[in-house]
């Protein structure tokens, strides 16, 4: 078999793989209050996320990803959404409607922490 034929067969086989099949995206506009982020503060390598439900979650900086989604599937402006991101449950992502939202929400503040 020629090298070109082998590459072609391998490429076609990978396209048919169920592991590569994409699942449909769920819209992020109507999510529960415990997924809507109200405030994000950063202090000494840790982000504190305050949710619309009033709950608070702390995440180490390397375990948090920030993304934007301006498509019809993205969150409402001013209501970023928290979603799981890692396979082991240790990582999360916050998805913003725009870069302006991201800039507005991120605040560095260390309350009650001695420096």
PDB file of N, CA and C in Angstrom:
ATOM      1  N   UNK A   1       0.845  -1.176   0.000  1.00  0.00           N
ATOM      2  CA  UNK A   1       0.000   0.000   0.000  1.00  0.00           C
ATOM      3  C   UNK A   1       0.893   1.241   0.000  1.00  0.00           C
ATOM      4  N   UNK A   2       0.504   2.215  -0.771  1.00  0.00           N
ATOM      5  CA  UNK A   2       1.299   3.436  -0.826  1.00  0.00           C
ATOM      6  C   UNK A   2       1.056   4.278   0.423  1.00  0.00           C
ATOM      7  N   UNK A   3       1.982   5.144   0.655  1.00  0.00           N
ATOM      8  CA  UNK A   3       1.886   6.002   1.834  1.00  0.00           C
ATOM      9  C   UNK A   3       0.651   6.904   1.762  1.00  0.00           C
ATOM     10  N   UNK A   4       0.341   7.414   0.589  1.00  0.00           N
ATOM     11  CA  UNK A   4      -0.822   8.289   0.410  1.00  0.00           C
ATOM     12  C   UNK A   4      -2.105   7.525   0.723  1.00  0.00           C
ATOM     13  N   UNK A   5      -2.206   6.302   0.247  1.00  0.00           N
ATOM     14  CA  UNK A   5      -3.402   5.501   0.505  1.00  0.00           C
ATOM     15  C   UNK A   5      -3.549   5.208   1.995  1.00  0.00           C
ATOM     16  N   UNK A   6      -2.447   4.922   2.659  1.00  0.00           N
ATOM     17  CA  UNK A   6      -2.478   4.639   4.089  1.00  0.00           C
ATOM     18  C   UNK A   6      -2.933   5.864   4.889  1.00  0.00           C
ATOM     19  N   UNK A   7      -2.430   7.031   4.524  1.00  0.00           N
ATOM     20  CA  UNK A   7      -2.836   8.271   5.193  1.00  0.00           C
ATOM     21  C   UNK A   7      -4.318   8.534   4.957  1.00  0.00           C
ATOM     22  N   UNK A   8      -4.792   8.308   3.749  1.00  0.00           N
ATOM     23  CA  UNK A   8      -6.199   8.525   3.416  1.00  0.00           C
ATOM     24  C   UNK A   8      -7.101   7.583   4.210  1.00  0.00           C
ATOM     25  N   UNK A   9      -6.746   6.324   4.287  1.00  0.00           N
ATOM     26  CA  UNK A   9      -7.550   5.350   5.033  1.00  0.00           C
ATOM     27  C   UNK A   9      -7.575   5.702   6.518  1.00  0.00           C
ATOM     28  N   UNK A  10      -6.433   6.060   7.061  1.00  0.00           N
ATOM     29  CA  UNK A  10      -6.353   6.433   8.474  1.00  0.00           C
ATOM     30  C   UNK A  10      -7.193   7.677   8.756  1.00  0.00           C
ATOM     31  N   UNK A  11      -7.159   8.640   7.862  1.00  0.00           N
ATOM     32  CA  UNK A  11      -7.942   9.867   8.034  1.00  0.00           C
ATOM     33  C   UNK A  11      -9.433   9.581   8.002  1.00  0.00           C
ATOM     34  N   UNK A  12      -9.865   8.762   7.064  1.00  0.00           N
ATOM     35  CA  UNK A  12     -11.285   8.424   6.963  1.00  0.00           C
ATOM     36  C   UNK A  12     -11.753   7.627   8.173  1.00  0.00           C
ATOM     37  N   UNK A  13     -10.924   6.739   8.662  1.00  0.00           N
ATOM     38  CA  UNK A  13     -11.287   5.946   9.839  1.00  0.00           C
ATOM     39  C   UNK A  13     -11.448   6.834  11.064  1.00  0.00           C
ATOM     40  N   UNK A  14     -10.602   7.832  11.200  1.00  0.00           N
ATOM     41  CA  UNK A  14     -10.706   8.711  12.369  1.00  0.00           C
ATOM     42  C   UNK A  14     -11.946   9.590  12.301  1.00  0.00           C
ATOM     43  N   UNK A  15     -12.402   9.928  11.098  1.00  0.00           N
ATOM     44  CA  UNK A  15     -13.618  10.730  10.962  1.00  0.00           C
ATOM     45  C   UNK A  15     -14.852   9.947  11.386  1.00  0.00           C
ATOM     46  N   UNK A  16     -14.829   8.645  11.203  1.00  0.00           N
ATOM     47  CA  UNK A  16     -15.969   7.813  11.552  1.00  0.00           C
ATOM     48  C   UNK A  16     -15.975   7.421  13.024  1.00  0.00           C
ATOM     49  N   UNK A  17     -14.947   7.774  13.745  1.00  0.00           N
ATOM     50  CA  UNK A  17     -14.819   7.389  15.145  1.00  0.00           C
ATOM     51  C   UNK A  17     -15.887   8.065  15.997  1.00  0.00           C
ATOM     52  N   UNK A  18     -16.612   7.288  16.831  1.00  0.00           N
ATOM     53  CA  UNK A  18     -17.621   7.909  17.696  1.00  0.00           C
ATOM     54  C   UNK A  18     -17.017   8.845  18.735  1.00  0.00           C
ATOM     55  N   UNK A  19     -15.743   8.652  19.046  1.00  0.00           N
ATOM     56  CA  UNK A  19     -15.096   9.539  20.020  1.00  0.00           C
ATOM     57  C   UNK A  19     -15.001  10.962  19.496  1.00  0.00           C
ATOM     58  N   UNK A  20     -14.975  11.113  18.192  1.00  0.00           N
ATOM     59  CA  UNK A  20     -14.862  12.443  17.599  1.00  0.00           C
ATOM     60  C   UNK A  20     -16.216  13.081  17.309  1.00  0.00           C
ATOM     61  N   UNK A  21     -17.280  12.327  17.482  1.00  0.00           N
ATOM     62  CA  UNK A  21     -18.610  12.872  17.214  1.00  0.00           C
ATOM     63  C   UNK A  21     -18.906  13.988  18.212  1.00  0.00           C
ATOM     64  N   UNK A  22     -19.407  15.100  17.714  1.00  0.00           N
ATOM     65  CA  UNK A  22     -19.699  16.233  18.583  1.00  0.00           C
ATOM     66  C   UNK A  22     -21.123  16.137  19.105  1.00  0.00           C
ATOM     67  N   UNK A  23     -21.269  16.429  20.378  1.00  0.00           N
ATOM     68  CA  UNK A  23     -22.605  16.473  20.948  1.00  0.00           C
ATOM     69  C   UNK A  23     -23.164  17.877  20.734  1.00  0.00           C
ATOM     70  N   UNK A  24     -24.467  17.998  20.573  1.00  0.00           N
ATOM     71  CA  UNK A  24     -25.042  19.329  20.362  1.00  0.00           C
ATOM     72  C   UNK A  24     -24.816  20.219  21.579  1.00  0.00           C
ATOM     73  N   UNK A  25     -24.578  21.494  21.315  1.00  0.00           N
ATOM     74  CA  UNK A  25     -24.339  22.451  22.395  1.00  0.00           C
ATOM     75  C   UNK A  25     -25.656  22.871  23.024  1.00  0.00           C
ATOM     76  N   UNK A  26     -25.647  22.954  24.331  1.00  0.00           N
ATOM     77  CA  UNK A  26     -26.824  23.442  25.047  1.00  0.00           C
ATOM     78  C   UNK A  26     -26.718  24.959  25.181  1.00  0.00           C
ATOM     79  N   UNK A  27     -27.809  25.678  24.964  1.00  0.00           N
ATOM     80  CA  UNK A  27     -27.773  27.133  25.140  1.00  0.00           C
ATOM     81  C   UNK A  27     -27.481  27.491  26.597  1.00  0.00           C
ATOM     82  N   UNK A  28     -26.742  28.565  26.796  1.00  0.00           N
ATOM     83  CA  UNK A  28     -26.341  28.985  28.138  1.00  0.00           C
ATOM     84  C   UNK A  28     -27.178  30.145  28.664  1.00  0.00           C
ATOM     85  N   UNK A  29     -28.300  30.419  28.049  1.00  0.00           N
ATOM     86  CA  UNK A  29     -29.121  31.562  28.461  1.00  0.00           C
ATOM     87  C   UNK A  29     -30.062  31.229  29.620  1.00  0.00           C
ATOM     88  N   UNK A  30     -30.549  30.019  29.702  1.00  0.00           N
ATOM     89  CA  UNK A  30     -31.501  29.638  30.752  1.00  0.00           C
ATOM     90  C   UNK A  30     -30.895  28.560  31.641  1.00  0.00           C
ATOM     91  N   UNK A  31     -29.985  28.965  32.500  1.00  0.00           N
ATOM     92  CA  UNK A  31     -29.337  28.012  33.400  1.00  0.00           C
ATOM     93  C   UNK A  31     -29.745  28.315  34.842  1.00  0.00           C
ATOM     94  N   UNK A  32     -29.487  27.378  35.722  1.00  0.00           N
ATOM     95  CA  UNK A  32     -29.847  27.535  37.136  1.00  0.00           C
ATOM     96  C   UNK A  32     -29.017  28.639  37.792  1.00  0.00           C
ATOM     97  N   UNK A  33     -29.557  29.199  38.866  1.00  0.00           N
ATOM     98  CA  UNK A  33     -28.881  30.295  39.580  1.00  0.00           C
ATOM     99  C   UNK A  33     -27.526  29.877  40.135  1.00  0.00           C
ATOM    100  N   UNK A  34     -27.352  28.582  40.420  1.00  0.00           N
ATOM    101  CA  UNK A  34     -26.059  28.140  40.949  1.00  0.00           C
ATOM    102  C   UNK A  34     -25.004  27.988  39.860  1.00  0.00           C
ATOM    103  N   UNK A  35     -25.375  28.292  38.607  1.00  0.00           N
ATOM    104  CA  UNK A  35     -24.414  28.302  37.503  1.00  0.00           C
ATOM    105  C   UNK A  35     -24.108  29.717  37.015  1.00  0.00           C
ATOM    106  N   UNK A  36     -24.903  30.696  37.428  1.00  0.00           N
ATOM    107  CA  UNK A  36     -24.703  32.080  36.997  1.00  0.00           C
ATOM    108  C   UNK A  36     -23.760  32.775  37.978  1.00  0.00           C
ATOM    109  N   UNK A  37     -22.687  33.336  37.442  1.00  0.00           N
ATOM    110  CA  UNK A  37     -21.677  33.993  38.267  1.00  0.00           C
ATOM    111  C   UNK A  37     -22.058  35.459  38.467  1.00  0.00           C
ATOM    112  N   UNK A  38     -22.100  35.882  39.720  1.00  0.00           N
ATOM    113  CA  UNK A  38     -22.436  37.271  40.036  1.00  0.00           C
ATOM    114  C   UNK A  38     -21.186  38.119  40.244  1.00  0.00           C
ATOM    115  N   UNK A  39     -20.123  37.508  40.795  1.00  0.00           N
ATOM    116  CA  UNK A  39     -18.902  38.263  41.077  1.00  0.00           C
ATOM    117  C   UNK A  39     -17.706  37.318  41.058  1.00  0.00           C
ATOM    118  N   UNK A  40     -16.565  37.832  40.562  1.00  0.00           N
ATOM    119  CA  UNK A  40     -15.319  37.070  40.564  1.00  0.00           C
ATOM    120  C   UNK A  40     -14.234  37.945  41.168  1.00  0.00           C
ATOM    121  N   UNK A  41     -13.617  37.458  42.244  1.00  0.00           N
ATOM    122  CA  UNK A  41     -12.489  38.175  42.832  1.00  0.00           C
ATOM    123  C   UNK A  41     -11.282  37.251  42.855  1.00  0.00           C
ATOM    124  N   UNK A  42     -10.110  37.861  42.744  1.00  0.00           N
ATOM    125  CA  UNK A  42      -8.855  37.111  42.722  1.00  0.00           C
ATOM    126  C   UNK A  42      -7.976  37.571  43.872  1.00  0.00           C
ATOM    127  N   UNK A  43      -7.372  36.619  44.577  1.00  0.00           N
ATOM    128  CA  UNK A  43      -6.442  36.941  45.655  1.00  0.00           C
ATOM    129  C   UNK A  43      -5.455  35.798  45.835  1.00  0.00           C
ATOM    130  N   UNK A  44      -4.188  36.102  45.657  1.00  0.00           N
ATOM    131  CA  UNK A  44      -3.096  35.161  45.939  1.00  0.00           C
ATOM    132  C   UNK A  44      -3.293  33.773  45.332  1.00  0.00           C
ATOM    133  N   UNK A  45      -3.506  33.714  44.047  1.00  0.00           N
ATOM    134  CA  UNK A  45      -3.586  32.432  43.359  1.00  0.00           C
ATOM    135  C   UNK A  45      -4.914  31.716  43.454  1.00  0.00           C
ATOM    136  N   UNK A  46      -5.926  32.402  43.965  1.00  0.00           N
ATOM    137  CA  UNK A  46      -7.233  31.768  44.109  1.00  0.00           C
ATOM    138  C   UNK A  46      -8.338  32.721  43.654  1.00  0.00           C
ATOM    139  N   UNK A  47      -9.292  32.176  42.908  1.00  0.00           N
ATOM    140  CA  UNK A  47     -10.464  32.943  42.500  1.00  0.00           C
ATOM    141  C   UNK A  47     -11.624  32.576  43.416  1.00  0.00           C
ATOM    142  N   UNK A  48     -12.384  33.583  43.803  1.00  0.00           N
ATOM    143  CA  UNK A  48     -13.594  33.374  44.584  1.00  0.00           C
ATOM    144  C   UNK A  48     -14.771  33.739  43.684  1.00  0.00           C
ATOM    145  N   UNK A  49     -15.627  32.770  43.433  1.00  0.00           N
ATOM    146  CA  UNK A  49     -16.786  32.969  42.568  1.00  0.00           C
ATOM    147  C   UNK A  49     -18.031  33.061  43.439  1.00  0.00           C
ATOM    148  N   UNK A  50     -18.756  34.154  43.318  1.00  0.00           N
ATOM    149  CA  UNK A  50     -20.032  34.303  44.013  1.00  0.00           C
ATOM    150  C   UNK A  50     -21.125  34.073  42.980  1.00  0.00           C
ATOM    151  N   UNK A  51     -21.998  33.132  43.276  1.00  0.00           N
ATOM    152  CA  UNK A  51     -23.023  32.733  42.326  1.00  0.00           C
ATOM    153  C   UNK A  51     -24.320  33.517  42.568  1.00  0.00           C
ATOM    154  N   UNK A  52     -25.204  33.532  41.581  1.00  0.00           N
ATOM    155  CA  UNK A  52     -26.489  34.220  41.709  1.00  0.00           C
ATOM    156  C   UNK A  52     -27.335  33.604  42.817  1.00  0.00           C
ATOM    157  N   UNK A  53     -27.100  32.346  43.136  1.00  0.00           N
ATOM    158  CA  UNK A  53     -27.838  31.662  44.205  1.00  0.00           C
ATOM    159  C   UNK A  53     -27.359  32.083  45.592  1.00  0.00           C
ATOM    160  N   UNK A  54     -26.222  32.823  45.649  1.00  0.00           N
ATOM    161  CA  UNK A  54     -25.643  33.228  46.923  1.00  0.00           C
ATOM    162  C   UNK A  54     -24.502  32.325  47.372  1.00  0.00           C
ATOM    163  N   UNK A  55     -24.371  31.167  46.746  1.00  0.00           N
ATOM    164  CA  UNK A  55     -23.269  30.261  47.076  1.00  0.00           C
ATOM    165  C   UNK A  55     -21.944  30.873  46.659  1.00  0.00           C
ATOM    166  N   UNK A  56     -20.888  30.425  47.310  1.00  0.00           N
ATOM    167  CA  UNK A  56     -19.547  30.894  46.981  1.00  0.00           C
ATOM    168  C   UNK A  56     -18.665  29.686  46.701  1.00  0.00           C
ATOM    169  N   UNK A  57     -17.827  29.822  45.710  1.00  0.00           N
ATOM    170  CA  UNK A  57     -16.931  28.727  45.338  1.00  0.00           C
ATOM    171  C   UNK A  57     -15.523  29.273  45.173  1.00  0.00           C
ATOM    172  N   UNK A  58     -14.546  28.559  45.712  1.00  0.00           N
ATOM    173  CA  UNK A  58     -13.141  28.952  45.574  1.00  0.00           C
ATOM    174  C   UNK A  58     -12.457  27.989  44.625  1.00  0.00           C
ATOM    175  N   UNK A  59     -11.665  28.557  43.699  1.00  0.00           N
ATOM    176  CA  UNK A  59     -10.998  27.747  42.680  1.00  0.00           C
ATOM    177  C   UNK A  59      -9.566  28.233  42.538  1.00  0.00           C
ATOM    178  N   UNK A  60      -8.604  27.308  42.572  1.00  0.00           N
ATOM    179  CA  UNK A  60      -7.208  27.676  42.338  1.00  0.00           C
ATOM    180  C   UNK A  60      -7.062  28.197  40.914  1.00  0.00           C
ATOM    181  N   UNK A  61      -6.159  29.155  40.725  1.00  0.00           N
ATOM    182  CA  UNK A  61      -6.054  29.835  39.435  1.00  0.00           C
ATOM    183  C   UNK A  61      -5.764  28.894  38.269  1.00  0.00           C
ATOM    184  N   UNK A  62      -5.014  27.831  38.477  1.00  0.00           N
ATOM    185  CA  UNK A  62      -4.703  26.916  37.380  1.00  0.00           C
ATOM    186  C   UNK A  62      -5.863  25.988  37.038  1.00  0.00           C
ATOM    187  N   UNK A  63      -6.889  25.960  37.870  1.00  0.00           N
ATOM    188  CA  UNK A  63      -8.042  25.096  37.625  1.00  0.00           C
ATOM    189  C   UNK A  63      -9.246  25.840  37.059  1.00  0.00           C
ATOM    190  N   UNK A  64      -9.049  27.113  36.697  1.00  0.00           N
ATOM    191  CA  UNK A  64     -10.149  27.927  36.178  1.00  0.00           C
ATOM    192  C   UNK A  64      -9.798  28.463  34.801  1.00  0.00           C
ATOM    193  N   UNK A  65     -10.715  28.286  33.873  1.00  0.00           N
ATOM    194  CA  UNK A  65     -10.538  28.795  32.506  1.00  0.00           C
ATOM    195  C   UNK A  65     -11.587  29.868  32.248  1.00  0.00           C
ATOM    196  N   UNK A  66     -11.183  30.877  31.493  1.00  0.00           N
ATOM    197  CA  UNK A  66     -12.106  31.933  31.087  1.00  0.00           C
ATOM    198  C   UNK A  66     -12.291  31.852  29.583  1.00  0.00           C
ATOM    199  N   UNK A  67     -13.556  31.880  29.139  1.00  0.00           N
ATOM    200  CA  UNK A  67     -13.870  31.810  27.714  1.00  0.00           C
ATOM    201  C   UNK A  67     -14.956  32.825  27.387  1.00  0.00           C
ATOM    202  N   UNK A  68     -15.041  33.178  26.107  1.00  0.00           N
ATOM    203  CA  UNK A  68     -16.140  34.024  25.639  1.00  0.00           C
ATOM    204  C   UNK A  68     -16.918  33.261  24.581  1.00  0.00           C
ATOM    205  N   UNK A  69     -18.220  33.510  24.532  1.00  0.00           N
ATOM    206  CA  UNK A  69     -19.083  32.900  23.523  1.00  0.00           C
ATOM    207  C   UNK A  69     -20.131  33.930  23.131  1.00  0.00           C
ATOM    208  N   UNK A  70     -19.905  34.572  21.992  1.00  0.00           N
ATOM    209  CA  UNK A  70     -20.818  35.612  21.516  1.00  0.00           C
ATOM    210  C   UNK A  70     -21.870  35.052  20.558  1.00  0.00           C
ATOM    211  N   UNK A  71     -21.932  33.721  20.421  1.00  0.00           N
ATOM    212  CA  UNK A  71     -22.912  33.111  19.524  1.00  0.00           C
ATOM    213  C   UNK A  71     -24.287  33.091  20.185  1.00  0.00           C
ATOM    214  N   UNK A  72     -25.268  32.593  19.458  1.00  0.00           N
ATOM    215  CA  UNK A  72     -26.620  32.466  20.002  1.00  0.00           C
ATOM    216  C   UNK A  72     -26.672  31.486  21.173  1.00  0.00           C
ATOM    217  N   UNK A  73     -25.690  30.599  21.265  1.00  0.00           N
ATOM    218  CA  UNK A  73     -25.634  29.630  22.363  1.00  0.00           C
ATOM    219  C   UNK A  73     -25.021  30.215  23.635  1.00  0.00           C
ATOM    220  N   UNK A  74     -24.361  31.346  23.532  1.00  0.00           N
ATOM    221  CA  UNK A  74     -23.642  31.932  24.659  1.00  0.00           C
ATOM    222  C   UNK A  74     -24.554  32.460  25.747  1.00  0.00           C
ATOM    223  N   UNK A  75     -23.960  32.842  26.875  1.00  0.00           N
ATOM    224  CA  UNK A  75     -24.754  33.362  27.994  1.00  0.00           C
ATOM    225  C   UNK A  75     -25.263  34.773  27.715  1.00  0.00           C
ATOM    226  N   UNK A  76     -26.207  35.201  28.536  1.00  0.00           N
ATOM    227  CA  UNK A  76     -26.702  36.577  28.431  1.00  0.00           C
ATOM    228  C   UNK A  76     -25.609  37.533  28.881  1.00  0.00           C
ATOM    229  N   UNK A  77     -25.617  38.717  28.306  1.00  0.00           N
ATOM    230  CA  UNK A  77     -24.654  39.744  28.703  1.00  0.00           C
ATOM    231  C   UNK A  77     -24.844  40.060  30.185  1.00  0.00           C
ATOM    232  N   UNK A  78     -23.729  40.089  30.916  1.00  0.00           N
ATOM    233  CA  UNK A  78     -23.783  40.379  32.340  1.00  0.00           C
ATOM    234  C   UNK A  78     -24.117  39.184  33.213  1.00  0.00           C
ATOM    235  N   UNK A  79     -24.251  37.988  32.600  1.00  0.00           N
ATOM    236  CA  UNK A  79     -24.566  36.775  33.358  1.00  0.00           C
ATOM    237  C   UNK A  79     -23.656  35.630  32.919  1.00  0.00           C
ATOM    238  N   UNK A  80     -22.361  35.708  33.266  1.00  0.00           N
ATOM    239  CA  UNK A  80     -21.455  34.619  32.899  1.00  0.00           C
ATOM    240  C   UNK A  80     -21.886  33.309  33.558  1.00  0.00           C
ATOM    241  N   UNK A  81     -21.554  32.208  32.891  1.00  0.00           N
ATOM    242  CA  UNK A  81     -21.995  30.888  33.330  1.00  0.00           C
ATOM    243  C   UNK A  81     -20.800  30.027  33.725  1.00  0.00           C
ATOM    244  N   UNK A  82     -20.940  29.312  34.830  1.00  0.00           N
ATOM    245  CA  UNK A  82     -19.915  28.387  35.313  1.00  0.00           C
ATOM    246  C   UNK A  82     -20.259  26.975  34.850  1.00  0.00           C
ATOM    247  N   UNK A  83     -19.285  26.318  34.202  1.00  0.00           N
ATOM    248  CA  UNK A  83     -19.465  24.945  33.721  1.00  0.00           C
ATOM    249  C   UNK A  83     -18.266  24.094  34.102  1.00  0.00           C
ATOM    250  N   UNK A  84     -18.466  22.787  34.251  1.00  0.00           N
ATOM    251  CA  UNK A  84     -17.324  21.903  34.498  1.00  0.00           C
ATOM    252  C   UNK A  84     -16.429  21.855  33.271  1.00  0.00           C
ATOM    253  N   UNK A  85     -15.121  21.660  33.481  1.00  0.00           N
ATOM    254  CA  UNK A  85     -14.192  21.641  32.349  1.00  0.00           C
ATOM    255  C   UNK A  85     -13.265  20.437  32.357  1.00  0.00           C
ATOM    256  N   UNK A  86     -12.983  19.864  33.500  1.00  0.00           N
ATOM    257  CA  UNK A  86     -12.028  18.762  33.577  1.00  0.00           C
ATOM    258  C   UNK A  86     -12.717  17.419  33.658  1.00  0.00           C
ATOM    259  N   UNK A  87     -11.973  16.387  33.321  1.00  0.00           N
ATOM    260  CA  UNK A  87     -12.529  15.043  33.363  1.00  0.00           C
ATOM    261  C   UNK A  87     -12.616  14.511  34.796  1.00  0.00           C
ATOM    262  N   UNK A  88     -11.885  15.096  35.723  1.00  0.00           N
ATOM    263  CA  UNK A  88     -11.873  14.607  37.099  1.00  0.00           C
ATOM    264  C   UNK A  88     -12.670  15.507  38.039  1.00  0.00           C
ATOM    265  N   UNK A  89     -13.352  16.500  37.499  1.00  0.00           N
ATOM    266  CA  UNK A  89     -14.168  17.376  38.319  1.00  0.00           C
ATOM    267  C   UNK A  89     -13.407  18.448  39.068  1.00  0.00           C
ATOM    268  N   UNK A  90     -12.118  18.594  38.769  1.00  0.00           N
ATOM    269  CA  UNK A  90     -11.304  19.565  39.492  1.00  0.00           C
ATOM    270  C   UNK A  90     -11.171  20.890  38.761  1.00  0.00           C
ATOM    271  N   UNK A  91     -11.646  20.971  37.538  1.00  0.00           N
ATOM    272  CA  UNK A  91     -11.501  22.201  36.755  1.00  0.00           C
ATOM    273  C   UNK A  91     -12.867  22.709  36.316  1.00  0.00           C
ATOM    274  N   UNK A  92     -12.952  24.037  36.232  1.00  0.00           N
ATOM    275  CA  UNK A  92     -14.189  24.668  35.788  1.00  0.00           C
ATOM    276  C   UNK A  92     -13.855  25.769  34.793  1.00  0.00           C
ATOM    277  N   UNK A  93     -14.875  26.205  34.079  1.00  0.00           N
ATOM    278  CA  UNK A  93     -14.711  27.317  33.150  1.00  0.00           C
ATOM    279  C   UNK A  93     -15.855  28.298  33.350  1.00  0.00           C
ATOM    280  N   UNK A  94     -15.524  29.570  33.196  1.00  0.00           N
ATOM    281  CA  UNK A  94     -16.535  30.616  33.228  1.00  0.00           C
ATOM    282  C   UNK A  94     -16.633  31.151  31.810  1.00  0.00           C
ATOM    283  N   UNK A  95     -17.846  31.137  31.273  1.00  0.00           N
ATOM    284  CA  UNK A  95     -18.072  31.587  29.905  1.00  0.00           C
ATOM    285  C   UNK A  95     -18.808  32.917  29.945  1.00  0.00           C
ATOM    286  N   UNK A  96     -18.222  33.913  29.282  1.00  0.00           N
ATOM    287  CA  UNK A  96     -18.760  35.270  29.234  1.00  0.00           C
ATOM    288  C   UNK A  96     -19.385  35.530  27.869  1.00  0.00           C
ATOM    289  N   UNK A  97     -20.319  36.477  27.809  1.00  0.00           N
ATOM    290  CA  UNK A  97     -20.954  36.850  26.547  1.00  0.00           C
ATOM    291  C   UNK A  97     -20.021  37.668  25.664  1.00  0.00           C
ATOM    292  N   UNK A  98     -19.071  38.370  26.277  1.00  0.00           N
ATOM    293  CA  UNK A  98     -18.173  39.225  25.506  1.00  0.00           C
ATOM    294  C   UNK A  98     -16.897  39.493  26.297  1.00  0.00           C
ATOM    295  N   UNK A  99     -15.916  40.040  25.620  1.00  0.00           N
ATOM    296  CA  UNK A  99     -14.678  40.425  26.279  1.00  0.00           C
ATOM    297  C   UNK A  99     -14.929  41.545  27.289  1.00  0.00           C
ATOM    298  N   UNK A 100     -15.859  42.442  26.982  1.00  0.00           N
ATOM    299  CA  UNK A 100     -16.206  43.514  27.928  1.00  0.00           C
ATOM    300  C   UNK A 100     -16.738  42.941  29.241  1.00  0.00           C
ATOM    301  N   UNK A 101     -17.571  41.901  29.159  1.00  0.00           N
ATOM    302  CA  UNK A 101     -18.062  41.243  30.371  1.00  0.00           C
ATOM    303  C   UNK A 101     -16.906  40.676  31.184  1.00  0.00           C
ATOM    304  N   UNK A 102     -15.986  40.020  30.515  1.00  0.00           N
ATOM    305  CA  UNK A 102     -14.834  39.430  31.197  1.00  0.00           C
ATOM    306  C   UNK A 102     -14.044  40.503  31.936  1.00  0.00           C
ATOM    307  N   UNK A 103     -13.787  41.611  31.268  1.00  0.00           N
ATOM    308  CA  UNK A 103     -13.031  42.709  31.884  1.00  0.00           C
ATOM    309  C   UNK A 103     -13.763  43.293  33.091  1.00  0.00           C
ATOM    310  N   UNK A 104     -15.065  43.388  32.994  1.00  0.00           N
ATOM    311  CA  UNK A 104     -15.865  43.998  34.056  1.00  0.00           C
ATOM    312  C   UNK A 104     -15.950  43.104  35.299  1.00  0.00           C
ATOM    313  N   UNK A 105     -15.970  41.798  35.109  1.00  0.00           N
ATOM    314  CA  UNK A 105     -16.165  40.880  36.223  1.00  0.00           C
ATOM    315  C   UNK A 105     -14.901  40.577  37.015  1.00  0.00           C
ATOM    316  N   UNK A 106     -13.744  40.578  36.383  1.00  0.00           N
ATOM    317  CA  UNK A 106     -12.516  40.193  37.078  1.00  0.00           C
ATOM    318  C   UNK A 106     -11.993  41.334  37.939  1.00  0.00           C
ATOM    319  N   UNK A 107     -11.900  41.076  39.244  1.00  0.00           N
ATOM    320  CA  UNK A 107     -11.438  42.082  40.200  1.00  0.00           C
ATOM    321  C   UNK A 107     -10.411  41.435  41.119  1.00  0.00           C
ATOM    322  N   UNK A 108      -9.282  42.126  41.322  1.00  0.00           N
ATOM    323  CA  UNK A 108      -8.296  41.641  42.291  1.00  0.00           C
ATOM    324  C   UNK A 108      -8.574  42.314  43.627  1.00  0.00           C
ATOM    325  N   UNK A 109      -8.880  41.487  44.629  1.00  0.00           N
ATOM    326  CA  UNK A 109      -9.210  42.032  45.942  1.00  0.00           C
ATOM    327  C   UNK A 109      -8.943  40.960  46.995  1.00  0.00           C
ATOM    328  N   UNK A 110      -8.228  41.348  48.037  1.00  0.00           N
ATOM    329  CA  UNK A 110      -7.930  40.434  49.146  1.00  0.00           C
ATOM    330  C   UNK A 110      -8.545  41.010  50.413  1.00  0.00           C
ATOM    331  N   UNK A 111      -9.749  40.572  50.742  1.00  0.00           N
ATOM    332  CA  UNK A 111     -10.438  41.057  51.935  1.00  0.00           C
ATOM    333  C   UNK A 111     -10.064  40.189  53.129  1.00  0.00           C
ATOM    334  N   UNK A 112      -9.639  40.819  54.202  1.00  0.00           N
ATOM    335  CA  UNK A 112      -9.336  40.092  55.420  1.00  0.00           C
ATOM    336  C   UNK A 112      -8.084  39.236  55.344  1.00  0.00           C
ATOM    337  N   UNK A 113      -7.260  39.448  54.319  1.00  0.00           N
ATOM    338  CA  UNK A 113      -6.026  38.675  54.174  1.00  0.00           C
ATOM    339  C   UNK A 113      -4.854  39.595  54.461  1.00  0.00           C
ATOM    340  N   UNK A 114      -4.014  39.197  55.388  1.00  0.00           N
ATOM    341  CA  UNK A 114      -2.837  40.005  55.701  1.00  0.00           C
ATOM    342  C   UNK A 114      -1.766  39.750  54.664  1.00  0.00           C
ATOM    343  N   UNK A 115      -1.149  40.817  54.208  1.00  0.00           N
ATOM    344  CA  UNK A 115      -0.096  40.683  53.186  1.00  0.00           C
ATOM    345  C   UNK A 115       1.256  40.724  53.800  1.00  0.00           C
TER     346      UNK A 115
END
